Short mmCIF file of C-alpha atoms in Angstrom, two decimals:
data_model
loop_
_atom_site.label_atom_id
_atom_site.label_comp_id
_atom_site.label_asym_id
_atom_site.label_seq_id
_atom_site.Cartn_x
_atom_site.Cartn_y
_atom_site.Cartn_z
CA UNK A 1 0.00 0.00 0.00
CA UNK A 2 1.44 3.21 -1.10
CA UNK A 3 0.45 6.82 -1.51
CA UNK A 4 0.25 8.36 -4.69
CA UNK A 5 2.18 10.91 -6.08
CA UNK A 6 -1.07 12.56 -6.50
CA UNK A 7 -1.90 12.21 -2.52
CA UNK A 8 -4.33 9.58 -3.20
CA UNK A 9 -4.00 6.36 -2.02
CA UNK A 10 -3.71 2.81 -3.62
CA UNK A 11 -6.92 0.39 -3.69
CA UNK A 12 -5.87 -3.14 -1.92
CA UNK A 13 -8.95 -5.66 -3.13
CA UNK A 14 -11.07 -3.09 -4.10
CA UNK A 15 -10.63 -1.00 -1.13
CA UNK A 16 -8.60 2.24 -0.29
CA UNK A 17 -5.78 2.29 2.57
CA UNK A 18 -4.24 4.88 4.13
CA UNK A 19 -1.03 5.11 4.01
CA UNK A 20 1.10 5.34 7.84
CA UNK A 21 0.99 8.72 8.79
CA UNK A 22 1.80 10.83 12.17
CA UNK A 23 -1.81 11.26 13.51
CA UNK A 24 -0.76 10.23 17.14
CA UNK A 25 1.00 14.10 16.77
CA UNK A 26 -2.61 15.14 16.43
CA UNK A 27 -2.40 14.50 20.40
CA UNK A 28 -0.13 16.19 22.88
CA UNK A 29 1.98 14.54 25.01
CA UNK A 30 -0.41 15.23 27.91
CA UNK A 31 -3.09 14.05 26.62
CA UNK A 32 -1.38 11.07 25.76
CA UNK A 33 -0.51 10.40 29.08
CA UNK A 34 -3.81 11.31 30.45
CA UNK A 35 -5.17 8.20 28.01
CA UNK A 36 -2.52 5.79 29.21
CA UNK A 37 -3.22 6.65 32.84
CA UNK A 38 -7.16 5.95 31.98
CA UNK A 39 -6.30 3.07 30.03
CA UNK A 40 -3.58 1.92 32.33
CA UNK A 41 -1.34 1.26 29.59
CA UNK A 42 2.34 0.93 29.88
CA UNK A 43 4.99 3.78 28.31
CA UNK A 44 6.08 0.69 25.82
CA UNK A 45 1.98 0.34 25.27
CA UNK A 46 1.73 3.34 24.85
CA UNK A 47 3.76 3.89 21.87
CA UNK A 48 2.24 1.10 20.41
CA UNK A 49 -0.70 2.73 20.70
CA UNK A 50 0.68 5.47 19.03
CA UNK A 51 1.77 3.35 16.55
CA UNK A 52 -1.74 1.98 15.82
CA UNK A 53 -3.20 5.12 15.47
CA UNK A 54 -0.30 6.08 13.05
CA UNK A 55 -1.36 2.84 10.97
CA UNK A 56 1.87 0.58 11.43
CA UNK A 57 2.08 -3.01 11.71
CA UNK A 58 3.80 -4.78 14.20
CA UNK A 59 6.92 -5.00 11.92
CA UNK A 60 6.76 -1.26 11.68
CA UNK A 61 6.07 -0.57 15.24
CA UNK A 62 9.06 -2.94 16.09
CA UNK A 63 11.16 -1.06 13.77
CA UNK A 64 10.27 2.74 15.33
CA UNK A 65 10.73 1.38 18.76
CA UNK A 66 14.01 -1.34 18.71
CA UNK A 67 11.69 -4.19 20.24
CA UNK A 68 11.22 -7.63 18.20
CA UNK A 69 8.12 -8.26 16.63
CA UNK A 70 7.10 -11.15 19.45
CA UNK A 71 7.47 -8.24 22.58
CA UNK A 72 4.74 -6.19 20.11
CA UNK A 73 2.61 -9.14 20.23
CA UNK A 74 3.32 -9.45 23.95
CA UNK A 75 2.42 -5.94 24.50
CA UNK A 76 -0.76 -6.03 22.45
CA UNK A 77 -2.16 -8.94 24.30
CA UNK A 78 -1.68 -6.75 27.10
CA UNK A 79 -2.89 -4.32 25.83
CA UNK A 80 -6.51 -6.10 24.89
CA UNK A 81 -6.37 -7.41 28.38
CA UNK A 82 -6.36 -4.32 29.93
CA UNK A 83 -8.84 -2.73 27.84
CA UNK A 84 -11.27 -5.87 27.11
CA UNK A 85 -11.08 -5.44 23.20
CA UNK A 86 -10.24 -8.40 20.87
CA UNK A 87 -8.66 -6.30 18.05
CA UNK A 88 -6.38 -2.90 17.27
CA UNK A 89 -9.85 -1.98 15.50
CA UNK A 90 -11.47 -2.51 19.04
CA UNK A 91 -8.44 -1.09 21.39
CA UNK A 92 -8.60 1.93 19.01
CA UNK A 93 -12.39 2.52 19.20
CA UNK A 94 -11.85 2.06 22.92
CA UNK A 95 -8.83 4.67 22.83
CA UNK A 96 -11.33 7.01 21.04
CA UNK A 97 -13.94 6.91 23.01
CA UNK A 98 -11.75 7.49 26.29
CA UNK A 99 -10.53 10.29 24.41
CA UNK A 100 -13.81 12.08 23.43
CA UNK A 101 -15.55 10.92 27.35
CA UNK A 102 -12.85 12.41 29.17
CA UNK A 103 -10.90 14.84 26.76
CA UNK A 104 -12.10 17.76 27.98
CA UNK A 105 -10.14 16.81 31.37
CA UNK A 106 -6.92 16.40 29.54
CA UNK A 107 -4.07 18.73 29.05
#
């Protein structure tokens, strides 16, 4: 999946992807802590989180952080665990909706 010269982005089976982007900077650091302190997530979860929202894989979350690819999948399972979700679409919905309950209390 790559962007376009033309900013659009490539169709993968008929369906278009964004390509990773920096949209955890759309958040400040305090608010980002705020959310792991609600979510009770780790530093290391937390910039997975970050990495979610930022649309890596684990290979490219590994990559931006120096873990291996099996600590990601540790720390997601945490991660789930801690937040009862099944799936990054599910922890992120959950992150979301954490934000926009209590955002108004961050920062």
């Amino acid at each position: 999946m790559r962007r376009q010269a033309d900013g659009n982005h490539e169709a993968h089976g008929g369906v278009a992807i964004a390509a990773p982007c920096n949209r955890s900077e759309l958040l400040t650091p305090a608010v980002w802590q705020a959310l792991a302190e609600e979510m009770r997530l780790s530093d290391r979860e937390l910039q997975i989180a970050q990495g979610f929202l930022d649309g890596l894989d684990e290979r490219g979350i590994a990559a931006r952080i120096g873990i291996s690819e099996h600590t990601i999948h540790t720390h997601v399972r945490r991660m789930y665990q801690k937040t009862h979700t099944n799936s990054r679409c599910e922890f992120l919905i959950c992150l979301f909706v954490s934000y926009v309950t209590h955002g108004r209390h961050y920062g």
